[in-house]
XYZ file of N, CA and C in Angstrom:
585
model
N 98.751 82.482 86.330
C 97.750 81.839 87.157
C 98.142 80.391 87.402
N 97.640 79.849 88.485
C 97.893 78.460 88.821
C 96.713 77.640 88.339
N 96.956 76.817 87.364
C 95.896 75.993 86.808
C 96.014 74.597 87.398
N 94.934 74.095 87.938
C 94.978 72.776 88.577
C 95.356 71.679 87.596
N 95.130 71.900 86.291
C 95.524 70.904 85.296
C 97.030 70.926 85.042
N 97.652 72.110 85.213
C 99.095 72.243 85.003
C 99.898 71.825 86.229
N 99.324 71.986 87.396
C 100.028 71.677 88.643
C 99.143 70.826 89.546
N 98.724 69.645 89.095
C 97.722 68.879 89.840
C 98.224 68.320 91.167
N 99.537 68.243 91.377
C 100.075 67.642 92.597
C 100.777 68.668 93.502
N 100.660 69.957 93.198
C 101.333 70.987 93.994
C 100.868 70.916 95.438
N 101.841 70.858 96.365
C 101.521 70.794 97.783
C 101.994 72.015 98.546
N 103.179 72.531 98.207
C 103.800 73.588 98.993
C 104.273 74.695 98.067
N 104.036 75.947 98.478
C 104.510 77.082 97.702
C 105.015 78.161 98.659
N 106.319 78.450 98.583
C 106.942 79.497 99.378
C 107.243 80.686 98.473
N 106.635 81.829 98.770
C 106.880 83.054 98.016
C 107.254 84.197 98.960
N 107.786 83.852 100.098
C 108.108 84.802 101.154
C 109.134 85.837 100.685
N 108.901 87.103 101.066
C 109.843 88.211 100.847
C 110.303 88.341 99.393
N 109.342 88.404 98.484
C 109.668 88.526 97.065
C 109.196 89.834 96.443
N 108.617 90.726 97.226
C 108.148 91.991 96.676
C 106.961 91.837 95.741
N 106.198 90.773 95.896
C 105.058 90.513 95.013
C 103.890 91.426 95.347
N 103.140 91.809 94.313
C 102.000 92.709 94.482
C 100.764 92.101 93.824
N 99.651 92.794 93.981
C 98.406 92.331 93.376
C 97.627 91.447 94.321
N 96.615 90.789 93.795
C 95.791 89.914 94.632
C 96.355 88.498 94.640
N 95.995 87.751 95.660
C 96.418 86.351 95.764
C 95.628 85.548 94.731
N 96.309 84.782 93.876
C 95.568 84.008 92.862
C 94.684 82.949 93.515
N 93.402 83.003 93.221
C 92.473 82.051 93.840
C 92.620 80.649 93.255
N 93.158 80.537 92.030
C 93.285 79.232 91.370
C 94.088 78.231 92.193
N 95.045 78.735 92.955
C 95.917 77.834 93.715
C 95.115 77.021 94.736
N 94.028 77.589 95.218
C 93.228 76.902 96.233
C 92.227 75.932 95.625
N 92.248 75.808 94.301
C 91.445 74.792 93.616
C 92.229 73.495 93.427
N 93.507 73.504 93.804
C 94.348 72.305 93.681
C 94.088 71.427 94.908
N 93.605 70.238 94.676
C 93.115 69.390 95.764
C 94.208 68.820 96.654
N 95.476 68.957 96.252
C 96.580 68.450 97.069
C 97.311 69.568 97.817
N 96.869 70.815 97.638
C 97.615 71.968 98.151
C 97.527 72.075 99.668
N 98.707 72.116 100.338
C 98.764 72.068 101.796
C 99.362 73.305 102.451
N 100.260 74.013 101.755
C 101.067 75.010 102.470
C 101.362 76.212 101.568
N 100.951 77.416 102.024
C 101.270 78.648 101.302
C 101.914 79.622 102.265
N 103.108 80.112 101.883
C 103.777 81.156 102.650
C 104.023 82.332 101.709
N 103.305 83.428 101.951
C 103.482 84.649 101.160
C 103.862 85.828 102.054
N 104.467 85.543 103.187
C 104.835 86.562 104.157
C 105.733 87.621 103.541
N 105.513 88.876 103.963
C 106.422 89.944 103.636
C 106.422 90.383 102.191
N 105.268 90.330 101.551
C 105.127 90.852 100.199
C 104.197 92.067 100.259
N 103.604 92.435 99.157
C 102.653 93.549 99.126
C 101.351 93.117 98.457
N 100.943 91.867 98.720
C 99.656 91.420 98.209
C 98.553 92.295 98.816
N 97.519 92.586 98.024
C 96.425 93.405 98.528
C 95.093 92.757 98.173
N 94.026 93.399 98.594
C 92.700 92.837 98.374
C 92.358 91.824 99.453
N 91.288 91.099 99.231
C 90.803 90.112 100.206
C 91.460 88.756 99.984
N 91.365 87.915 101.002
C 91.740 86.516 100.824
C 90.717 85.879 99.891
N 91.152 85.006 98.972
C 90.180 84.349 98.078
C 89.129 83.569 98.869
N 87.893 83.637 98.412
C 86.784 82.975 99.101
C 86.928 81.459 99.115
N 87.714 80.896 98.178
C 87.820 79.437 98.100
C 88.939 78.859 98.967
N 89.617 79.684 99.760
C 90.608 79.143 100.700
C 89.877 78.228 101.674
N 90.337 77.007 101.794
C 89.725 76.071 102.733
C 88.487 75.380 102.217
N 88.206 75.514 100.919
C 87.003 74.878 100.375
C 87.033 73.368 100.575
N 85.876 72.784 100.672
C 85.730 71.352 100.895
C 85.815 70.621 99.552
N 86.697 69.618 99.486
C 86.850 68.828 98.264
C 86.123 67.494 98.362
N 85.121 67.413 99.166
C 84.349 66.185 99.277
C 84.355 65.645 100.685
N 85.529 65.458 101.260
C 85.564 64.981 102.643
C 86.379 65.896 103.546
N 87.224 66.750 102.983
C 87.989 67.701 103.783
C 88.785 68.588 102.840
N 89.632 69.426 103.434
C 90.541 70.263 102.663
C 91.936 70.020 103.206
N 92.932 69.820 102.334
C 94.268 69.491 102.813
C 95.067 70.676 103.353
N 94.554 71.913 103.213
C 95.338 73.092 103.603
C 95.696 73.047 105.087
N 97.005 73.055 105.372
C 97.505 72.999 106.749
C 98.121 74.312 107.195
N 98.770 75.042 106.271
C 99.476 76.264 106.636
C 99.106 77.375 105.670
N 98.634 78.474 106.233
C 98.436 79.703 105.474
C 99.159 80.805 106.227
N 100.290 81.225 105.688
C 101.076 82.293 106.298
C 101.060 83.475 105.344
N 100.203 84.446 105.652
C 100.028 85.618 104.798
C 100.340 86.893 105.568
N 101.202 86.801 106.556
C 101.553 87.955 107.372
C 102.326 89.005 106.591
N 102.256 90.239 107.099
C 103.018 91.375 106.572
C 102.771 91.610 105.081
N 101.497 91.791 104.739
C 101.073 92.181 103.401
C 100.125 93.371 103.554
N 99.329 93.657 102.556
C 98.347 94.748 102.596
C 96.941 94.201 102.395
N 96.667 93.028 102.939
C 95.391 92.356 102.735
C 94.292 93.002 103.574
N 93.070 92.977 103.048
C 91.936 93.617 103.706
C 90.751 92.656 103.760
N 89.669 93.123 104.354
C 88.437 92.345 104.403
C 88.374 91.437 105.614
N 87.474 90.498 105.566
C 87.264 89.556 106.661
C 87.830 88.189 106.306
N 87.944 87.329 107.300
C 88.382 85.955 107.064
C 87.261 85.231 106.320
N 87.549 84.635 105.155
C 86.498 83.940 104.399
C 85.889 82.777 105.192
N 84.607 82.529 104.974
C 83.890 81.472 105.693
C 84.548 80.106 105.545
N 85.073 79.794 104.362
C 85.677 78.481 104.151
C 86.872 78.222 105.063
N 87.581 79.269 105.460
C 88.745 79.085 106.337
C 88.322 78.433 107.648
N 87.154 78.805 108.149
C 86.675 78.258 109.425
C 86.356 76.764 109.341
N 86.293 76.224 108.145
C 86.003 74.799 107.975
C 87.217 74.001 107.503
N 88.374 74.640 107.435
C 89.598 73.957 106.995
C 90.157 73.162 108.175
N 89.585 72.012 108.420
C 89.847 71.254 109.652
C 91.269 70.724 109.772
N 92.048 70.746 108.697
C 93.446 70.316 108.781
C 94.406 71.463 109.061
N 93.882 72.690 109.197
C 94.727 73.866 109.392
C 95.524 73.747 110.692
N 96.842 73.922 110.563
C 97.755 73.856 111.706
C 98.260 75.254 112.055
N 98.659 76.029 111.055
C 99.152 77.391 111.272
C 98.333 78.352 110.423
N 97.730 79.341 111.065
C 97.017 80.402 110.373
C 97.609 81.717 110.840
N 98.411 82.332 109.975
C 99.129 83.564 110.320
C 98.674 84.663 109.366
N 97.956 85.636 109.922
C 97.461 86.767 109.146
C 97.948 88.086 109.745
N 99.021 88.057 110.500
C 99.553 89.223 111.211
C 99.893 90.367 110.268
N 99.779 91.587 110.792
C 100.266 92.801 110.122
C 99.689 92.987 108.731
N 98.384 93.005 108.679
C 97.635 93.329 107.469
C 96.601 94.378 107.857
N 95.526 94.459 107.110
C 94.455 95.416 107.393
C 93.101 94.709 107.460
N 93.087 93.479 108.013
C 91.848 92.721 108.136
C 90.922 93.371 109.156
N 89.623 93.170 108.967
C 88.616 93.712 109.870
C 87.564 92.641 110.146
N 86.567 93.012 110.929
C 85.461 92.110 111.218
C 85.685 91.337 112.501
N 84.720 90.512 112.830
C 84.787 89.694 114.034
C 85.256 88.289 113.689
N 85.819 87.632 114.673
C 86.264 86.245 114.534
C 85.095 85.351 114.945
N 84.767 84.379 114.115
C 83.657 83.488 114.441
C 83.897 82.779 115.764
N 82.849 82.622 116.539
C 82.973 82.046 117.876
C 83.393 80.580 117.865
N 83.213 79.879 116.741
C 83.544 78.458 116.685
C 84.917 78.183 116.063
N 85.750 79.214 115.933
C 87.042 79.017 115.263
C 87.887 77.954 115.958
N 87.904 77.936 117.278
C 88.768 76.988 117.982
C 88.195 75.581 118.007
N 86.888 75.445 117.916
C 86.308 74.106 117.902
C 86.354 73.505 116.508
N 86.172 74.323 115.475
C 86.256 73.810 114.105
C 87.696 73.526 113.689
N 88.601 74.413 114.051
C 90.012 74.268 113.665
C 90.797 73.704 114.851
N 90.409 72.530 115.298
C 90.989 71.969 116.525
C 92.429 71.517 116.348
N 92.937 71.443 115.111
C 94.341 71.077 114.910
C 95.269 72.293 114.904
N 94.685 73.495 115.020
C 95.510 74.703 115.019
C 96.552 74.655 116.128
N 97.772 74.982 115.760
C 98.835 75.155 116.757
C 99.182 76.628 116.906
N 99.143 77.358 115.784
C 99.471 78.786 115.801
C 98.331 79.552 115.145
N 97.793 80.519 115.873
C 96.830 81.463 115.321
C 97.360 82.854 115.625
N 97.825 83.540 114.592
C 98.395 84.877 114.741
C 97.574 85.855 113.917
N 96.775 86.654 114.606
C 95.927 87.651 113.965
C 96.330 89.058 114.398
N 97.473 89.202 115.017
C 97.911 90.466 115.580
C 98.123 91.544 114.515
N 97.997 92.788 114.966
C 98.259 93.968 114.152
C 97.346 94.054 112.931
N 96.038 94.022 113.194
C 95.012 94.173 112.179
C 93.919 95.075 112.744
N 92.722 94.980 112.221
C 91.590 95.749 112.720
C 90.431 94.873 113.139
N 90.728 93.632 113.579
C 89.669 92.744 114.058
C 89.012 93.361 115.292
N 87.731 93.062 115.498
C 86.999 93.660 116.608
C 86.053 92.632 117.229
N 85.373 93.074 118.285
C 84.402 92.217 118.947
C 85.047 91.342 119.996
N 84.286 90.394 120.528
C 84.812 89.531 121.592
C 85.775 88.477 121.062
N 86.681 88.056 121.934
C 87.572 86.943 121.624
C 86.757 85.664 121.786
N 86.819 84.733 120.827
C 86.085 83.469 120.988
C 86.410 82.810 122.328
N 85.398 82.198 122.932
C 85.528 81.734 124.313
C 85.948 80.292 124.476
N 85.594 79.427 123.549
C 85.709 77.997 123.809
C 86.796 77.340 122.987
N 87.705 76.649 123.679
C 88.692 75.793 123.021
C 88.141 74.377 122.984
N 88.420 73.683 121.913
C 88.043 72.277 121.835
C 88.871 71.490 122.839
N 88.301 70.451 123.453
C 89.090 69.593 124.335
C 90.243 68.931 123.584
N 90.145 68.867 122.262
C 91.198 68.272 121.443
C 92.203 69.311 120.957
N 92.046 70.545 121.395
C 92.874 71.634 120.881
C 94.358 71.366 121.051
N 95.128 71.763 120.037
C 96.582 71.648 120.072
C 97.242 73.020 120.029
N 96.466 74.067 120.289
C 96.926 75.439 120.181
C 98.082 75.715 121.147
N 99.186 76.238 120.610
C 100.336 76.610 121.443
C 100.602 78.107 121.429
N 100.195 78.803 120.356
C 100.454 80.238 120.234
C 99.196 80.938 119.757
N 98.772 81.954 120.514
C 97.606 82.754 120.170
C 98.006 84.218 120.293
N 98.159 84.898 119.160
C 98.582 86.299 119.128
C 97.446 87.155 118.602
N 96.869 87.980 119.454
C 95.707 88.787 119.105
C 95.917 90.271 119.365
N 97.098 90.671 119.778
C 97.344 92.060 120.147
C 97.263 93.004 118.944
N 97.109 94.290 119.253
C 97.026 95.356 118.247
C 95.845 95.157 117.304
N 94.684 94.920 117.915
C 93.398 94.850 117.237
C 92.409 95.652 118.066
N 91.146 95.488 117.806
C 90.107 96.185 118.562
C 89.192 95.199 119.288
N 89.755 94.081 119.751
C 88.972 93.110 120.510
C 88.542 93.734 121.838
N 87.480 93.160 122.424
C 87.035 93.602 123.740
C 86.539 92.393 124.523
N 86.193 92.615 125.777
C 85.634 91.537 126.583
C 86.650 90.916 127.514
N 86.524 89.604 127.687
C 87.310 88.857 128.668
C 87.843 87.592 128.016
N 89.079 87.225 128.352
C 89.604 85.919 127.932
C 88.970 84.873 128.851
N 88.333 83.894 128.262
C 87.533 82.933 129.031
C 88.389 81.971 129.845
N 87.731 81.349 130.835
C 88.395 80.313 131.634
C 88.826 79.152 130.754
N 88.047 78.841 129.717
C 88.393 77.749 128.811
C 89.770 77.969 128.192
N 90.050 79.197 127.799
C 91.357 79.507 127.220
C 92.415 79.607 128.314
N 92.102 80.294 129.410
C 93.080 80.434 130.495
C 93.513 79.084 131.063
N 92.584 78.149 131.177
C 92.929 76.833 131.709
C 93.866 76.062 130.790
N 93.961 76.484 129.536
C 94.842 75.818 128.582
C 96.262 76.366 128.615
N 96.462 77.474 129.312
C 97.797 78.070 129.347
C 98.692 77.302 130.306
N 99.977 77.608 130.241
C 100.910 76.957 131.153
C 100.610 77.332 132.599
N 99.863 78.414 132.811
C 99.453 78.792 134.167
C 98.258 77.966 134.630
N 97.560 77.358 133.670
C 96.414 76.511 133.986
C 96.879 75.093 134.265
N 95.948 74.172 134.358
C 96.319 72.799 134.695
C 95.837 71.776 133.672
N 95.354 72.233 132.522
C 94.871 71.300 131.507
C 96.042 70.688 130.743
N 95.765 69.665 129.969
C 96.823 69.034 129.193
C 97.195 69.847 127.963
N 96.327 70.793 127.585
C 96.622 71.669 126.453
C 97.764 72.591 126.848
N 98.671 72.838 125.943
C 99.823 73.654 126.286
C 99.868 74.936 125.468
N 98.984 75.862 125.781
C 99.000 77.176 125.165
C 100.121 77.965 125.835
N 101.274 78.017 125.153
C 102.470 78.612 125.747
C 102.571 80.123 125.576
N 101.927 80.654 124.552
C 102.018 82.089 124.301
C 100.642 82.640 123.996
N 100.168 83.549 124.845
C 98.877 84.198 124.685
C 99.089 85.689 124.849
N 98.954 86.432 123.754
C 99.204 87.869 123.775
C 97.974 88.610 123.286
N 97.562 89.616 124.053
C 96.392 90.427 123.693
C 96.583 91.817 124.291
N 95.750 92.763 123.892
C 95.794 94.112 124.438
C 95.074 94.112 125.780
N 95.833 94.046 126.853
C 95.242 93.925 128.185
C 94.519 95.189 128.629
N 94.727 96.312 127.927
C 93.973 97.527 128.241
C 92.521 97.395 127.792
N 92.275 96.604 126.755
C 90.947 96.474 126.174
C 90.252 95.171 126.541
N 91.031 94.133 126.791
C 90.494 92.806 127.074
C 91.009 92.357 128.434
N 90.111 91.934 129.301
C 90.516 91.430 130.603
C 91.134 90.053 130.415
N 92.362 89.904 130.911
C 93.071 88.637 130.722
C 93.900 88.333 131.954
N 93.478 87.329 132.701
C 94.190 86.942 133.919
C 95.361 86.008 133.646
N 95.446 85.500 132.430
C 96.429 84.453 132.154
C 97.342 84.762 130.976
N 97.278 85.978 130.435
C 98.092 86.292 129.267
C 99.575 86.210 129.601
N 100.344 85.685 128.683
C 101.788 85.626 128.871
C 102.441 86.950 128.490
N 101.776 87.721 127.633
C 102.257 89.039 127.231
C 101.063 89.946 127.023
N 101.214 91.208 127.401
C 100.191 92.208 127.129
C 100.715 93.118 126.036
N 99.962 93.191 124.948
C 100.331 94.075 123.850
C 99.819 95.470 124.122
N 99.784 96.252 123.088
C 99.255 97.596 123.171
C 98.234 97.760 122.064
N 97.260 98.618 122.290
C 96.242 98.810 121.261
C 96.717 99.751 120.166
N 97.871 100.356 120.332
C 98.383 101.274 119.319
C 98.919 100.471 118.146
N 98.277 100.658 117.005
C 98.701 99.966 115.792
C 99.425 100.950 114.900
N 100.456 100.498 114.182
C 101.044 101.373 113.185
C 100.051 101.657 112.079
N 100.193 102.777 111.438
C 99.308 103.099 110.321
C 99.523 102.094 109.205
N 98.440 101.676 108.535
C 98.594 100.748 107.410
C 99.481 101.348 106.332
N 100.199 100.496 105.664
C 101.042 100.960 104.573
C 100.188 101.603 103.497
N 100.729 102.636 102.895
C 100.035 103.278 101.796
C 99.011 104.312 102.218
N 98.909 104.620 103.543
C 97.958 105.656 103.986
C 98.693 106.801 104.593
């Protein structure tokens, strides 16, 4: 386990492609200096710890959470939506479900990369980007989203005329109406590992 008393200054932890299993240790997110976790390409399972993105008084330092290509399940914890320093949130190729909160883009206005592709997320795509948004990549394909990509998001693409430079927008165009997507995915998802 990661004890905040043993590692009080830990900022970055790369555990990518190590064949690790089990649940993600929640203790690591109790370290007030922790900024970057990359656990891509392992076999972590269970939910994301509820304390990811917790407030330490004035903010949370977490900037990068890359948990793609694991066996994670459940919904995005509420604290993640308040991690205002988050720059990259990559949860691709897991088994997440639920809806994405409508205020994700306004709360996480420093996000540059949001990759939620190849999961089981559902419901409408959030409509509003913050005027301060720095989002460059939005990958939502291979989920169960529905509805329409809003003008607020489309105006941020390179096809739009806003100062925001959303260069990559990918979604399942069969399920979601998108006049400005740079790529159309498919709704066919591979079967989750272990089923």
